[in-house]
mmCIF file of C-alpha atoms and ligand atoms in Angstrom:
data_model
loop_
_atom_site.group_PDB
_atom_site.id
_atom_site.type_symbol
_atom_site.label_atom_id
_atom_site.label_comp_id
_atom_site.label_asym_id
_atom_site.label_seq_id
_atom_site.Cartn_x
_atom_site.Cartn_y
_atom_site.Cartn_z
ATOM 1 C CA MET A 970 -29.241 32.926 -23.763
ATOM 2 C CA ASN A 971 -32.543 32.657 -21.946
ATOM 3 C CA ILE A 972 -35.829 32.058 -23.751
ATOM 4 C CA ARG A 973 -38.944 32.626 -21.691
ATOM 5 C CA ARG A 974 -42.520 33.821 -21.746
ATOM 6 C CA ALA A 975 -42.885 37.548 -22.398
ATOM 7 C CA GLU A 976 -44.632 39.533 -19.676
ATOM 8 C CA ALA A 977 -46.265 42.945 -19.620
ATOM 9 C CA ALA A 978 -43.162 44.348 -17.863
ATOM 10 C CA ASP A 979 -41.068 43.350 -20.910
ATOM 11 C CA LEU A 980 -43.101 45.369 -23.392
ATOM 12 C CA LEU A 981 -40.852 48.437 -23.620
ATOM 13 C CA ASN A 982 -37.794 46.264 -24.227
ATOM 14 C CA ILE A 983 -39.663 44.216 -26.819
ATOM 15 C CA LEU A 984 -40.705 47.431 -28.531
ATOM 16 C CA LYS A 985 -37.048 48.544 -28.717
ATOM 17 C CA CYS A 986 -36.170 45.252 -30.407
ATOM 18 C CA ASN A 987 -39.109 45.657 -32.801
ATOM 19 C CA LEU A 988 -38.037 49.195 -33.759
ATOM 20 C CA HIS A 989 -34.557 47.941 -34.625
ATOM 21 C CA ASN A 990 -35.769 45.090 -36.794
ATOM 22 C CA LEU A 991 -39.016 45.864 -38.573
ATOM 23 C CA PRO A 992 -40.773 48.756 -40.278
ATOM 24 C CA GLU A 993 -44.071 47.431 -38.900
ATOM 25 C CA ASN A 994 -44.218 49.093 -35.492
ATOM 26 C CA TYR A 995 -47.437 48.444 -33.676
ATOM 27 C CA PRO A 996 -48.771 51.060 -31.257
ATOM 28 C CA MET A 997 -48.047 50.381 -27.612
ATOM 29 C CA ARG A 998 -51.736 49.704 -26.926
ATOM 30 C CA PHE A 999 -51.610 46.740 -29.314
ATOM 31 C CA TRP A 1000 -48.637 45.210 -27.502
ATOM 32 C CA THR A 1001 -50.300 45.841 -24.148
ATOM 33 C CA TYR A 1002 -53.565 44.286 -25.347
ATOM 34 C CA SER A 1003 -51.811 41.134 -26.534
ATOM 35 C CA ALA A 1004 -49.688 40.768 -23.402
ATOM 36 C CA LEU A 1005 -52.603 41.271 -21.041
ATOM 37 C CA ILE A 1006 -55.220 39.194 -22.862
ATOM 38 C CA TRP A 1007 -52.893 36.404 -23.997
ATOM 39 C CA PRO A 1008 -49.971 36.340 -21.535
ATOM 40 C CA GLU A 1009 -49.112 32.698 -22.162
ATOM 41 C CA ILE A 1010 -48.436 32.678 -25.916
ATOM 42 C CA SER A 1011 -45.713 35.319 -26.512
ATOM 43 C CA PHE A 1012 -42.024 34.685 -25.899
ATOM 44 C CA LEU A 1013 -38.690 36.492 -25.844
ATOM 45 C CA ALA A 1014 -34.997 35.699 -25.934
ATOM 46 C CA GLU A 1015 -32.692 37.702 -23.657
ATOM 47 C CA ASN A 1016 -28.906 37.718 -23.572
ATOM 48 C CA GLU A 1017 -26.759 37.336 -20.466
ATOM 49 C CA ASP A 1018 -27.218 41.074 -19.683
ATOM 50 C CA GLY A 1019 -30.994 40.708 -19.765
ATOM 51 C CA LYS A 1020 -31.312 42.563 -23.093
ATOM 52 C CA VAL A 1021 -34.192 41.426 -25.289
ATOM 53 C CA VAL A 1022 -32.589 40.166 -28.514
ATOM 54 C CA GLY A 1023 -35.613 38.448 -30.052
ATOM 55 C CA TYR A 1024 -39.316 37.985 -29.505
ATOM 56 C CA VAL A 1025 -42.472 36.519 -30.974
ATOM 57 C CA LEU A 1026 -45.730 38.289 -30.210
ATOM 58 C CA CYS A 1027 -48.940 36.295 -30.679
ATOM 59 C CA SER A 1028 -52.669 36.603 -30.200
ATOM 60 C CA ILE A 1029 -55.799 34.511 -30.703
ATOM 61 C CA GLU A 1030 -58.608 36.006 -32.778
ATOM 62 C CA ARG A 1031 -61.869 34.875 -34.331
ATOM 63 C CA ALA A 1032 -61.549 33.593 -37.910
ATOM 64 C CA GLU A 1033 -62.403 36.260 -40.476
ATOM 65 C CA LYS A 1034 -65.173 34.355 -42.292
ATOM 66 C CA PHE A 1035 -66.102 31.819 -39.598
ATOM 67 C CA PRO A 1036 -66.525 33.715 -36.314
ATOM 68 C CA HIS A 1037 -67.232 30.499 -34.405
ATOM 69 C CA GLN A 1038 -63.657 29.410 -35.142
ATOM 70 C CA TRP A 1039 -60.478 30.645 -33.448
ATOM 71 C CA VAL A 1040 -57.144 31.323 -35.084
ATOM 72 C CA GLY A 1041 -53.658 31.774 -33.610
ATOM 73 C CA HIS A 1042 -51.845 34.815 -34.983
ATOM 74 C CA ILE A 1043 -48.112 35.396 -35.171
ATOM 75 C CA ASN A 1044 -48.248 39.194 -35.104
ATOM 76 C CA SER A 1045 -44.565 39.991 -34.991
ATOM 77 C CA LEU A 1046 -41.310 38.042 -34.893
ATOM 78 C CA SER A 1047 -37.817 39.456 -34.924
ATOM 79 C CA VAL A 1048 -34.265 38.790 -33.795
ATOM 80 C CA LEU A 1049 -31.532 41.446 -33.473
ATOM 81 C CA ARG A 1050 -28.958 41.216 -36.257
ATOM 82 C CA PRO A 1051 -25.948 39.986 -34.196
ATOM 83 C CA TYR A 1052 -28.072 37.123 -32.871
ATOM 84 C CA ARG A 1053 -29.435 35.840 -36.190
ATOM 85 C CA ARG A 1054 -28.754 32.424 -37.739
ATOM 86 C CA MET A 1055 -28.414 30.870 -34.293
ATOM 87 C CA GLY A 1056 -31.819 29.184 -34.352
ATOM 88 C CA LEU A 1057 -33.525 31.732 -32.079
ATOM 89 C CA ALA A 1058 -36.464 32.519 -34.364
ATOM 90 C CA ARG A 1059 -37.133 28.850 -34.862
ATOM 91 C CA GLN A 1060 -37.112 28.216 -31.101
ATOM 92 C CA LEU A 1061 -39.406 31.185 -30.447
ATOM 93 C CA MET A 1062 -41.824 30.009 -33.147
ATOM 94 C CA ASP A 1063 -41.797 26.445 -31.787
ATOM 95 C CA MET A 1064 -42.569 27.684 -28.272
ATOM 96 C CA ALA A 1065 -45.383 29.901 -29.557
ATOM 97 C CA LYS A 1066 -46.847 26.999 -31.546
ATOM 98 C CA ASP A 1067 -46.747 24.670 -28.520
ATOM 99 C CA ALA A 1068 -48.389 27.299 -26.307
ATOM 100 C CA LEU A 1069 -51.087 27.976 -28.903
ATOM 101 C CA ILE A 1070 -51.862 24.258 -29.217
ATOM 102 C CA ARG A 1071 -51.817 23.591 -25.469
ATOM 103 C CA GLY A 1072 -54.098 26.533 -24.659
ATOM 104 C CA THR A 1073 -57.707 26.248 -23.514
ATOM 105 C CA ILE A 1074 -59.056 27.643 -26.792
ATOM 106 C CA LEU A 1075 -59.159 25.204 -29.684
ATOM 107 C CA ILE A 1076 -57.590 26.908 -32.693
ATOM 108 C CA GLU A 1077 -58.095 25.831 -36.301
ATOM 109 C CA TYR A 1078 -54.749 27.078 -37.614
ATOM 110 C CA ILE A 1079 -51.938 29.542 -37.024
ATOM 111 C CA GLN A 1080 -51.746 32.495 -39.383
ATOM 112 C CA LEU A 1081 -49.188 35.148 -40.225
ATOM 113 C CA HIS A 1082 -48.360 37.761 -42.862
ATOM 114 C CA VAL A 1083 -44.951 38.216 -44.376
ATOM 115 C CA ARG A 1084 -43.550 40.636 -46.946
ATOM 116 C CA LYS A 1085 -43.232 39.159 -50.414
ATOM 117 C CA SER A 1086 -39.563 40.235 -50.468
ATOM 118 C CA ASN A 1087 -38.632 38.797 -47.035
ATOM 119 C CA ARG A 1088 -36.575 35.813 -48.149
ATOM 120 C CA ALA A 1089 -35.228 34.962 -44.697
ATOM 121 C CA ALA A 1090 -38.642 34.858 -43.022
ATOM 122 C CA LEU A 1091 -40.239 33.053 -45.966
ATOM 123 C CA SER A 1092 -37.583 30.366 -45.806
ATOM 124 C CA LEU A 1093 -38.137 29.997 -42.066
ATOM 125 C CA TYR A 1094 -41.924 29.745 -42.302
ATOM 126 C CA ARG A 1095 -42.219 27.658 -45.471
ATOM 127 C CA ASP A 1096 -39.122 25.450 -45.496
ATOM 128 C CA LYS A 1097 -38.441 24.966 -41.774
ATOM 129 C CA LEU A 1098 -41.806 25.326 -40.049
ATOM 130 C CA GLY A 1099 -44.223 23.955 -42.662
ATOM 131 C CA TYR A 1100 -46.417 27.027 -43.169
ATOM 132 C CA LYS A 1101 -48.356 26.979 -46.454
ATOM 133 C CA HIS A 1102 -49.095 29.882 -48.742
ATOM 134 C CA HIS A 1103 -52.763 30.856 -48.261
ATOM 135 C CA ARG A 1104 -53.147 33.922 -50.458
ATOM 136 C CA LEU A 1105 -51.416 37.054 -51.658
ATOM 137 C CA GLU A 1106 -52.710 40.265 -50.083
ATOM 138 C CA ALA A 1107 -51.962 43.162 -52.426
ATOM 139 C CA LYS A 1108 -50.533 46.338 -50.862
ATOM 140 C CA TYR A 1109 -50.966 44.924 -47.355
ATOM 141 C CA TYR A 1110 -48.168 47.018 -45.876
ATOM 142 C CA GLY A 1111 -48.137 50.776 -45.382
ATOM 143 C CA ASP A 1112 -45.428 51.258 -48.026
ATOM 144 C CA GLY A 1113 -47.489 49.365 -50.639
ATOM 145 C CA GLU A 1114 -45.652 46.033 -50.548
ATOM 146 C CA ASP A 1115 -47.725 42.865 -50.960
ATOM 147 C CA ALA A 1116 -47.940 40.255 -48.210
ATOM 148 C CA TYR A 1117 -48.200 36.515 -48.333
ATOM 149 C CA SER A 1118 -50.785 35.279 -45.897
ATOM 150 C CA MET A 1119 -49.522 31.912 -44.597
ATOM 151 C CA ARG A 1120 -51.150 29.244 -42.474
ATOM 152 C CA LEU A 1121 -50.177 26.237 -40.428
ATOM 153 C CA PRO A 1122 -53.227 23.987 -39.827
ATOM 154 C CA VAL A 1123 -53.392 22.516 -36.345
ATOM 155 C CA THR A 1124 -53.860 19.007 -37.709
ATOM 156 C CA TYR A 1125 -50.549 19.466 -39.511
ATOM 157 C CA MET A 1126 -48.802 20.036 -36.189
ATOM 158 C CA LYS A 1127 -50.100 17.044 -34.233
HETATM 159 N N1 LIG B 2305 -31.528 33.915 -45.556
HETATM 160 C C1 LIG B 2305 -32.235 32.798 -45.880
HETATM 161 N N2 LIG B 2305 -32.872 32.030 -44.953
HETATM 162 C C2 LIG B 2305 -32.797 32.421 -43.666
HETATM 163 C C3 LIG B 2305 -32.087 33.578 -43.274
HETATM 164 C C4 LIG B 2305 -31.430 34.334 -44.277
HETATM 165 N N3 LIG B 2305 -30.732 35.454 -43.985
HETATM 166 N N4 LIG B 2305 -32.220 33.731 -41.924
HETATM 167 C C5 LIG B 2305 -32.975 32.696 -41.501
HETATM 168 N N5 LIG B 2305 -33.330 31.917 -42.538
HETATM 169 C C6 LIG B 2305 -34.188 30.725 -42.509
HETATM 170 C C7 LIG B 2305 -33.360 29.486 -42.771
HETATM 171 O O1 LIG B 2305 -34.220 28.511 -43.342
HETATM 172 C C8 LIG B 2305 -32.970 29.083 -41.352
HETATM 173 O O2 LIG B 2305 -32.622 27.745 -41.253
HETATM 174 P P1 LIG B 2305 -31.050 27.313 -41.434
HETATM 175 O O3 LIG B 2305 -30.256 28.207 -40.521
HETATM 176 O O4 LIG B 2305 -31.062 25.872 -41.044
HETATM 177 O O5 LIG B 2305 -30.735 27.579 -42.880
HETATM 178 C C9 LIG B 2305 -34.257 29.329 -40.633
HETATM 179 O O6 LIG B 2305 -34.745 30.548 -41.189
HETATM 180 C C10 LIG B 2305 -34.138 29.431 -39.115
HETATM 181 O O7 LIG B 2305 -33.203 30.438 -38.807
HETATM 182 P P2 LIG B 2305 -33.113 31.093 -37.367
HETATM 183 O O8 LIG B 2305 -31.673 31.157 -36.995
HETATM 184 O O9 LIG B 2305 -34.045 30.426 -36.412
HETATM 185 O O10 LIG B 2305 -33.669 32.566 -37.699
HETATM 186 P P3 LIG B 2305 -33.151 33.918 -37.022
HETATM 187 O O11 LIG B 2305 -33.083 33.778 -35.542
HETATM 188 O O12 LIG B 2305 -31.957 34.376 -37.722
HETATM 189 O O13 LIG B 2305 -34.388 34.908 -37.353
HETATM 190 C C11 LIG B 2305 -35.737 36.300 -38.748
HETATM 191 C C12 LIG B 2305 -35.000 34.954 -38.632
HETATM 192 C C13 LIG B 2305 -36.723 36.446 -37.598
HETATM 193 C C14 LIG B 2305 -36.495 36.337 -40.065
HETATM 194 C C15 LIG B 2305 -34.662 37.421 -38.669
HETATM 195 O O14 LIG B 2305 -33.903 37.417 -39.858
HETATM 196 C C16 LIG B 2305 -35.236 38.823 -38.475
HETATM 197 O O15 LIG B 2305 -35.473 39.261 -37.341
HETATM 198 N N6 LIG B 2305 -35.458 39.536 -39.589
HETATM 199 C C17 LIG B 2305 -35.998 40.905 -39.522
HETATM 200 C C18 LIG B 2305 -37.419 40.916 -38.986
HETATM 201 C C19 LIG B 2305 -38.334 40.021 -39.809
HETATM 202 O O16 LIG B 2305 -38.237 39.957 -41.027
HETATM 203 N N7 LIG B 2305 -39.266 39.349 -39.111
HETATM 204 C C20 LIG B 2305 -40.297 38.518 -39.739
HETATM 205 C C21 LIG B 2305 -41.402 39.390 -40.246
HETATM 206 S S1 LIG B 2305 -42.915 38.485 -40.571
HETATM 207 C C22 LIG B 2305 -43.735 38.468 -39.047
HETATM 208 O O17 LIG B 2305 -43.314 39.129 -38.122
HETATM 209 C C23 LIG B 2305 -44.980 37.594 -38.895
#
C-alpha cells in the first residue's frame, strides 16, 4: 500500500472511489478546484496495482462568521470496502491534519460534516481523532438527513 499526496492527474480515479463509497458526489469542477488551489493537503492510498482505494480531499476556506480567519475543511474521506479496518482512514486523516498545520496559512480549526447515522465515521472522528461536536445541521444532505458539524481546534493538535 502506498499513501501519497493526491495530484490533479489522480482526480478521475479518486472520483471512481468516491462514487463507490458515498452518496455525496461532488461535481468534477469542485475536485479540480481543490486539487489545483490546495495541491498539498489532499492524500490518497493506492494498492500495488496503482488503484486508488482511499482518499481524503481537503480545502482551506474563510471562516463563515469571521472572514479574517481560515479554516481547514475535510470535504470527503472514503476507503473502498475491502480495504477498511486496516487503519487507512486514520493515516489519511493524520497526513491531512499535518499538512494543514504545516501550511503557510494559519488555520483556526479543522472542520467536517458527517451524517448523523454514520457510526463508523463518527467513531473515527470523535473517539480516535479527537474531533468535537460543534452543532447539528438539520437536513444538511440532499436526502434530508441531518449532519453533525465537527471541529478539531488547532491548539488541540499541537
Ligand atoms: N464501525 C465502528 N467504528 C469504525 C468502523 C466501523 N465499521 N470503521 C472504522 N471505525 C472507527 C474505529 O474507531 C476505528 O478504530 P479501530 O479500528 O481501532 O476500532 C477507526 O474508525 C479507524 O479505522 P480505519 O481503519 O482507519 O478506518 P477505515 O479505513 O476503515 O475507514 C471510513 C473508515 C472512511 C469511515 C470507511 O468506513 C468508509 O469509507 N466509509 C464510507 C464513506 C464514509 O462514510 N466516509 C466518511 C464520510 S464523512 C466525510 O467525508 C467528511
